[in-house]
Amino acid sequence: MARGRSLLAYAATRGLLAIPMLLILLTAVFFILRVLPGDPVLALWGGREPPPEIVEAARHELGLDKPPWLQYLDYMSRVFRGDLGRSIGEFYRGKPVWGEISSRLPATVELSVGSMLVASSVGIVTGVVSGARRDTRLDVVLRLYGTVIWVIPIFWLGVLFQIVFAIWLGWLPPHGRWQGTDFPHPVTGMYTIDSLLERNPAHFWTALRHLVLPCLTLGLVLSGFFTKTVRANMLRTITADYAEAAHARGVPGRKIVTRHAFRNALVPVVTVLGLQFAILFAGAVITEKTFSIDGIGLLLLESVVSKDMTMIQGIVVVYATIIVGVSLVIDILGAVVDPRIRL
Amino acid sequence: MQRKSLIIAIVSIIIVVVIIAAAYLALVAFKPKYQIELWFNSDGHYGDTEDELATVLKNSIEACGKVQVTLHSDIWANYRQLRNQGRLPFFLLGWYPDYGDTDDYISPFMGSSGSPSFGSFYSNATVDQWIDQEQTSTDPAVRLARFTDLQNKLADDVPYIPLFSGYSETAYASGVTGVELHPISFKWFIVDKPNSAVLNASTTDDITSLDPALAYDYFSIELVNQIFDTLLVYEPVQARLMPGLATTVPTIANGLVSADGRNYTYNLRPGLTFSDGSDLNASVVKRSIDRAIRLNDPGGAAFLLYDTGKLGREATNGNNTRVGAITVAANDLDITFHLSAPVAFFNDLIGFSVAAPVPWDYNQNAAQPDAVGSVRGSGPYRLTGYTGNQQFILSRNPTYHTPALYASFGIPSIPVEDTVTINLRQSSTALKNDLSVSPKLADVVYRSISPEDLADLQSQATTLGITVEVAQSPFIRYLVFNVSPTSTAAIRDLRVRQAIAYSVDRQAIDRDVFNGNVEPLYSLVPPGFSFSAPHYQPVFQTEYGDHNCAAANNILSTLGFSMFVFRDLVARDH
């Protein structure tokens, strides 16, 4: 019998594997951006055509007159020094890329975490109930929910929520992260956390109210995936030998579901959580647009439009690092929960 | 036997149907037509209606029966590059004027030096001479004659087809007053919310810079105009210049413009200061102009001063203005600009935000940071809050030089409100929601409301307790033909361009795309604005009209369209 690796060794191996993954991604993004049509230098001048000598001077200043391989080496060496460069786009020209990203990141993190909470809680509950009540009316309804909610366009659901909960009922703000001028004192940039840090319940309530609709929108759409995955796993675990054995021993059905089937059904769900974060970030772009949340997704949209190569690269680096980091943590968690993974 | 007969009958019927269908396709559907490609922007550079606009244009041209239009689109960064490279044969563009003079609707389009940047590459020596004459003459009669010649030539040669002048729109809570859709510069400092010192506003715009030397997009300029005054400013409603930091608008009549139109003198008000208390004198004005020209930011408008305004930019003078181009009097209140050639609309350029004076300690080698305390001007408001990409707060400038500046227009003191909070939104729907929820999240929403949301707000105005206003804007939209020698044969053929000019249906654009909010345009010069002598000549209306298919097809028939097909293969993706 092969000896299982220690958790530390497993974590170290996964961590080391993440490095070439990031390198490949950075390289791919760097070269893809350079072969796409459209001149980022000309884009600086908006609708006008500047004299050629001015264009060349700008190209030189931005280092875009160097051979691509030299630009690549410059870029990689700067990335490893933690310098993502300065924006070359129309909107953020000359501003540090990390400065812009870091000012927007808290909004996206807040939205993503909130949405993931909604997605996982709604998805897991519906998945478990659906799996435990297989082939009942409730199961059919929940399966239908899982399928329909997963294919609903985020912007459509968002607008629907805005109309119902903000305009008709007036319960929640329709968009934005804050209303008024007394923003929480910035520490993390996440208004919910910052208002808790300053122990201001009114501020926390304001921040939370602004988060509800966007998190519900994105979270519910993603919950469809969890519903279907958890249900499928529940069906597998609820008919597994250990569940049958428990049933034979007279363990109540509810207990079998909660103590045995549910726990084991969650293991594969945890492993795909990392992938869900990637989908979450993609969905966050649309959610931020719909709810006027000034996050990193909107920054990416603006950067693509203005052909801001350094900003796009910076955002991809940050996205990739977050997703790789989350995947790493989830892999390690999976290994903790199920030691067989380390084998 | 019967079954065999039935099968034969069915097969016979099928063969007959196929033959009839093939004949129809050969005679009607595959009838040779001119093939042209119409390009439009796909990423919202001109708003969300661009695909609808392109489709309506395609339909109106194709409805005449002899031209087939293929639509192509690209994002703005690529679109403008293809345009500049002369790779777009026929495409949609838009123009917002830099200065309030008819010249800004003519010379950049038709002059040999300006037309390549519009992708038309139109060049005509006589036209260049006419442009030179209208730019340098201060005689209104001469300018009118030249503008008439130029517009007639535009209709004759058809390098562009004017389509419509745009509109600006705003919606605000009932009771709010002073919301003026100014053609050049929206003024938050004249808006009044009764019984309140704070005005909440929303917009979908965002800034690129609050440094006057760099600001060259609508919202940046809009904010700069609240925070910085220029020597001349615009009246509250009309696009007419009036004294701002200067005491008088220079004219030849008052002796502040030399007879040859090359020297402009401005007398500053005494005792001017910036909001930080530092002095604003003629030396500061000169330093500010030199700074803008020296920085010459790629996205900025410094070219309006050194090129259009003929102040020059000399490497031997540290990339400042030409030596001797700006002189300051000993009293440090009078400043004179010595132009290398007369510029009839120099006052308009001095009223533009790029010419706004900035404090002496502004960064002389780079952009001034967009931060509270860093942005300091001499306008009615100060920047007192800036939450990155979310909110701007403008507060009363206690040292504003002339609060009674607009008293003669019925506004006793500016700014009217102590504070204006401008929240940045990401969509037109968000602006609509700001006025739809209870209580309202905004008192005024300004730019940009989509035609659908605008119609929605108009229909609910009474229920929501709001006022919706739509006004003409100096923004124009037009079609461009690339007439360079390297362009496609069909587009270079004047008769094809004229046929398309006959075909386009401006009324359909207005009705189907913009819900009746735009004004059909028959010259590149828009009508109805109080620019200095707009000289509007509706040459395309008299020469081509709208959707005149008979005339279009007459021209195309002379080309023998049924004998051959023009097929222009220029698209990047072909």
CSV table of C-alpha atoms in Angstrom, one decimal, chain B residues 294-491:
chain,number,residue,atom,x,y,z
B,294,ARG,CA,4.4,72.5,-23.4
B,295,LEU,CA,2.7,69.4,-21.9
B,296,ASN,CA,0.8,69.0,-25.2
B,297,ASP,CA,-0.9,65.9,-23.8
B,298,PRO,CA,-1.9,63.4,-26.4
B,299,GLY,CA,-5.5,63.4,-25.2
B,300,GLY,CA,-5.6,67.2,-24.6
B,301,ALA,CA,-6.6,70.2,-26.6
B,302,ALA,CA,-3.4,72.2,-26.6
B,303,PHE,CA,-3.3,72.1,-30.4
B,304,LEU,CA,-6.3,74.5,-30.3
B,305,LEU,CA,-3.9,77.1,-28.9
B,306,TYR,CA,-0.6,76.5,-30.7
B,307,ASP,CA,-2.0,75.3,-34.0
B,308,THR,CA,-5.6,76.5,-34.6
B,309,GLY,CA,-5.0,79.6,-32.4
B,310,LYS,CA,-1.6,80.4,-34.2
B,311,LEU,CA,0.4,80.9,-31.0
B,312,GLY,CA,3.0,78.3,-32.0
B,313,ARG,CA,5.0,75.8,-30.1
B,314,GLU,CA,8.7,76.1,-30.4
B,315,ALA,CA,11.3,73.5,-29.4
B,316,THR,CA,13.9,76.3,-29.2
B,317,ASN,CA,11.7,78.0,-26.6
B,318,GLY,CA,11.3,74.9,-24.4
B,319,ASN,CA,8.2,73.7,-26.3
B,320,ASN,CA,6.4,76.8,-25.1
B,321,THR,CA,4.6,79.3,-27.3
B,322,ARG,CA,6.6,81.2,-30.0
B,323,VAL,CA,8.9,83.8,-28.4
B,324,GLY,CA,6.9,87.0,-28.2
B,325,ALA,CA,3.6,85.3,-28.8
B,326,ILE,CA,2.3,86.3,-25.4
B,327,THR,CA,3.2,89.6,-23.7
B,328,VAL,CA,2.2,90.8,-20.3
B,329,ALA,CA,1.8,94.5,-19.4
B,330,ALA,CA,3.7,96.0,-16.5
B,331,ASN,CA,0.5,96.2,-14.4
B,332,ASP,CA,0.3,92.4,-14.7
B,333,LEU,CA,-3.4,92.7,-15.6
B,334,ASP,CA,-3.3,93.1,-19.4
B,335,ILE,CA,-2.2,90.2,-21.5
B,336,THR,CA,-1.8,90.3,-25.3
B,337,PHE,CA,-1.7,87.3,-27.7
B,338,HIS,CA,0.2,87.9,-30.9
B,339,LEU,CA,-0.9,85.4,-33.5
B,340,SER,CA,1.2,84.4,-36.5
B,341,ALA,CA,-1.9,84.8,-38.6
B,342,PRO,CA,-5.4,86.3,-38.0
B,343,VAL,CA,-7.8,83.9,-36.4
B,344,ALA,CA,-11.4,85.2,-36.5
B,345,PHE,CA,-12.5,83.0,-33.6
B,346,PHE,CA,-9.6,83.4,-31.2
B,347,ASN,CA,-12.0,84.6,-28.5
B,348,ASP,CA,-13.8,81.2,-28.7
B,349,LEU,CA,-10.5,79.4,-28.2
B,350,ILE,CA,-9.6,81.6,-25.1
B,351,GLY,CA,-13.1,80.7,-23.7
B,352,PHE,CA,-12.3,76.9,-24.1
B,353,SER,CA,-11.3,75.0,-20.9
B,354,VAL,CA,-7.7,74.3,-22.2
B,355,ALA,CA,-7.0,78.1,-21.8
B,356,ALA,CA,-8.2,78.2,-18.2
B,357,PRO,CA,-5.5,79.7,-15.8
B,358,VAL,CA,-4.2,77.3,-13.2
B,359,PRO,CA,-2.3,78.3,-10.0
B,360,TRP,CA,1.4,79.1,-10.2
B,361,ASP,CA,2.4,76.0,-8.3
B,362,TYR,CA,0.7,73.5,-10.6
B,363,ASN,CA,3.0,70.8,-11.8
B,364,GLN,CA,4.8,72.2,-14.8
B,365,ASN,CA,6.0,68.9,-16.3
B,366,ALA,CA,3.1,66.6,-15.8
B,367,ALA,CA,-0.6,66.4,-15.0
B,368,GLN,CA,-1.8,67.8,-11.8
B,369,PRO,CA,-3.3,64.9,-9.7
B,370,ASP,CA,-7.1,64.7,-9.6
B,371,ALA,CA,-7.4,65.0,-5.9
B,372,VAL,CA,-9.1,67.3,-3.4
B,373,GLY,CA,-6.7,70.0,-2.5
B,374,SER,CA,-4.7,69.5,-5.7
B,375,VAL,CA,-7.4,70.7,-8.1
B,376,ARG,CA,-7.7,74.4,-7.6
B,377,GLY,CA,-9.3,76.9,-9.9
B,378,SER,CA,-11.0,80.3,-10.0
B,379,GLY,CA,-14.5,79.1,-10.8
B,380,PRO,CA,-17.7,79.3,-8.8
B,381,TYR,CA,-17.1,75.8,-7.2
B,382,ARG,CA,-14.2,74.0,-5.5
B,383,LEU,CA,-13.6,70.3,-5.6
B,384,THR,CA,-14.2,69.2,-2.1
B,385,GLY,CA,-14.9,65.5,-2.6
B,386,TYR,CA,-13.8,62.8,-5.0
B,387,THR,CA,-14.5,59.2,-4.3
B,388,GLY,CA,-12.9,57.3,-7.2
B,389,ASN,CA,-15.3,56.8,-10.0
B,390,GLN,CA,-18.3,57.1,-7.7
B,391,GLN,CA,-18.9,60.6,-6.7
B,392,PHE,CA,-17.7,64.2,-7.0
B,393,ILE,CA,-18.6,66.9,-4.5
B,394,LEU,CA,-18.5,70.6,-5.6
B,395,SER,CA,-18.7,73.2,-2.9
B,396,ARG,CA,-19.1,77.0,-3.1
B,397,ASN,CA,-15.8,78.8,-3.8
B,398,PRO,CA,-15.9,81.6,-1.1
B,399,THR,CA,-13.4,83.7,-3.0
B,400,TYR,CA,-15.2,83.6,-6.4
B,401,HIS,CA,-14.4,86.8,-8.2
B,402,THR,CA,-17.8,88.0,-9.3
B,403,PRO,CA,-20.8,86.2,-7.8
B,404,ALA,CA,-23.1,88.7,-9.6
B,405,LEU,CA,-21.6,87.7,-13.0
B,406,TYR,CA,-25.0,86.5,-14.3
B,407,ALA,CA,-27.1,89.1,-12.5
B,408,SER,CA,-28.2,90.7,-15.8
B,409,PHE,CA,-29.6,87.3,-16.8
B,410,GLY,CA,-31.8,87.0,-13.6
B,411,ILE,CA,-29.4,85.0,-11.6
B,412,PRO,CA,-28.4,87.3,-8.7
B,413,SER,CA,-25.5,85.2,-7.4
B,414,ILE,CA,-23.5,82.2,-8.4
B,415,PRO,CA,-23.1,79.5,-7.4
B,416,VAL,CA,-26.8,79.1,-6.5
B,417,GLU,CA,-26.4,76.0,-4.4
B,418,ASP,CA,-23.7,75.6,-1.8
B,419,THR,CA,-23.0,72.0,-2.8
B,420,VAL,CA,-23.5,69.9,-5.8
B,421,THR,CA,-23.0,66.1,-5.4
B,422,ILE,CA,-22.6,64.3,-8.7
B,423,ASN,CA,-23.0,60.5,-8.5
B,424,LEU,CA,-21.5,58.4,-11.3
B,425,ARG,CA,-23.7,55.7,-12.7
B,426,GLN,CA,-23.0,53.0,-15.2
B,427,SER,CA,-26.1,53.0,-17.3
B,428,SER,CA,-29.0,55.0,-18.6
B,429,THR,CA,-31.4,52.8,-16.6
B,430,ALA,CA,-29.6,53.7,-13.4
B,431,LEU,CA,-30.3,57.3,-14.1
B,432,LYS,CA,-33.9,56.5,-14.7
B,433,ASN,CA,-34.1,54.6,-11.5
B,434,ASP,CA,-32.6,57.5,-9.6
B,435,LEU,CA,-35.7,59.4,-10.4
B,436,SER,CA,-38.1,56.5,-10.2
B,437,VAL,CA,-37.5,55.4,-6.7
B,438,SER,CA,-39.0,57.0,-3.7
B,439,PRO,CA,-37.4,59.1,-2.2
B,440,LYS,CA,-35.6,60.2,-5.3
B,441,LEU,CA,-31.8,59.5,-5.3
B,442,ALA,CA,-31.1,62.5,-7.6
B,443,ASP,CA,-32.6,65.9,-8.1
B,444,VAL,CA,-31.1,66.2,-11.6
B,445,VAL,CA,-29.9,63.5,-14.0
B,446,TYR,CA,-27.8,64.7,-17.0
B,447,ARG,CA,-26.2,62.6,-19.7
B,448,SER,CA,-26.8,60.1,-21.0
B,449,ILE,CA,-30.4,58.8,-21.2
B,450,SER,CA,-31.1,56.3,-24.0
B,451,PRO,CA,-34.1,57.1,-26.3
B,452,GLU,CA,-36.1,54.2,-24.7
B,453,ASP,CA,-35.4,55.5,-21.1
B,454,LEU,CA,-36.1,59.0,-22.2
B,455,ALA,CA,-39.5,58.0,-23.7
B,456,ASP,CA,-40.2,56.1,-20.5
B,457,LEU,CA,-39.4,59.1,-18.3
B,458,GLN,CA,-41.4,61.4,-20.5
B,459,SER,CA,-44.5,59.1,-20.3
B,460,GLN,CA,-44.2,58.9,-16.5
B,461,ALA,CA,-43.2,62.6,-15.9
B,462,THR,CA,-46.4,63.5,-14.1
B,463,THR,CA,-46.5,60.3,-12.0
B,464,LEU,CA,-42.9,60.6,-11.0
B,465,GLY,CA,-43.1,64.4,-10.4
B,466,ILE,CA,-40.3,65.2,-12.8
B,467,THR,CA,-39.6,67.5,-15.8
B,468,VAL,CA,-37.9,66.0,-18.8
B,469,GLU,CA,-36.1,68.3,-21.2
B,470,VAL,CA,-34.7,67.7,-24.6
B,471,ALA,CA,-32.8,70.3,-26.6
B,472,GLN,CA,-30.8,70.4,-29.7
B,473,SER,CA,-27.1,69.8,-29.3
B,474,PRO,CA,-24.2,71.0,-31.4
B,475,PHE,CA,-23.2,67.3,-31.8
B,476,ILE,CA,-23.6,66.2,-35.4
B,477,ARG,CA,-23.6,62.7,-37.1
B,478,TYR,CA,-22.7,62.1,-40.6
B,479,LEU,CA,-21.5,59.5,-43.1
B,480,VAL,CA,-18.0,59.6,-44.5
B,481,PHE,CA,-16.8,58.4,-47.9
B,482,ASN,CA,-13.1,57.6,-48.3
B,483,VAL,CA,-12.4,59.5,-51.5
B,484,SER,CA,-8.6,58.9,-51.5
B,485,PRO,CA,-7.1,57.4,-54.7
B,486,THR,CA,-6.5,54.1,-52.8
B,487,SER,CA,-10.2,53.8,-52.0
B,488,THR,CA,-12.6,51.6,-53.8
B,489,ALA,CA,-13.8,52.4,-57.3
B,490,ALA,CA,-17.4,52.7,-56.4
B,491,ILE,CA,-16.9,55.1,-53.5
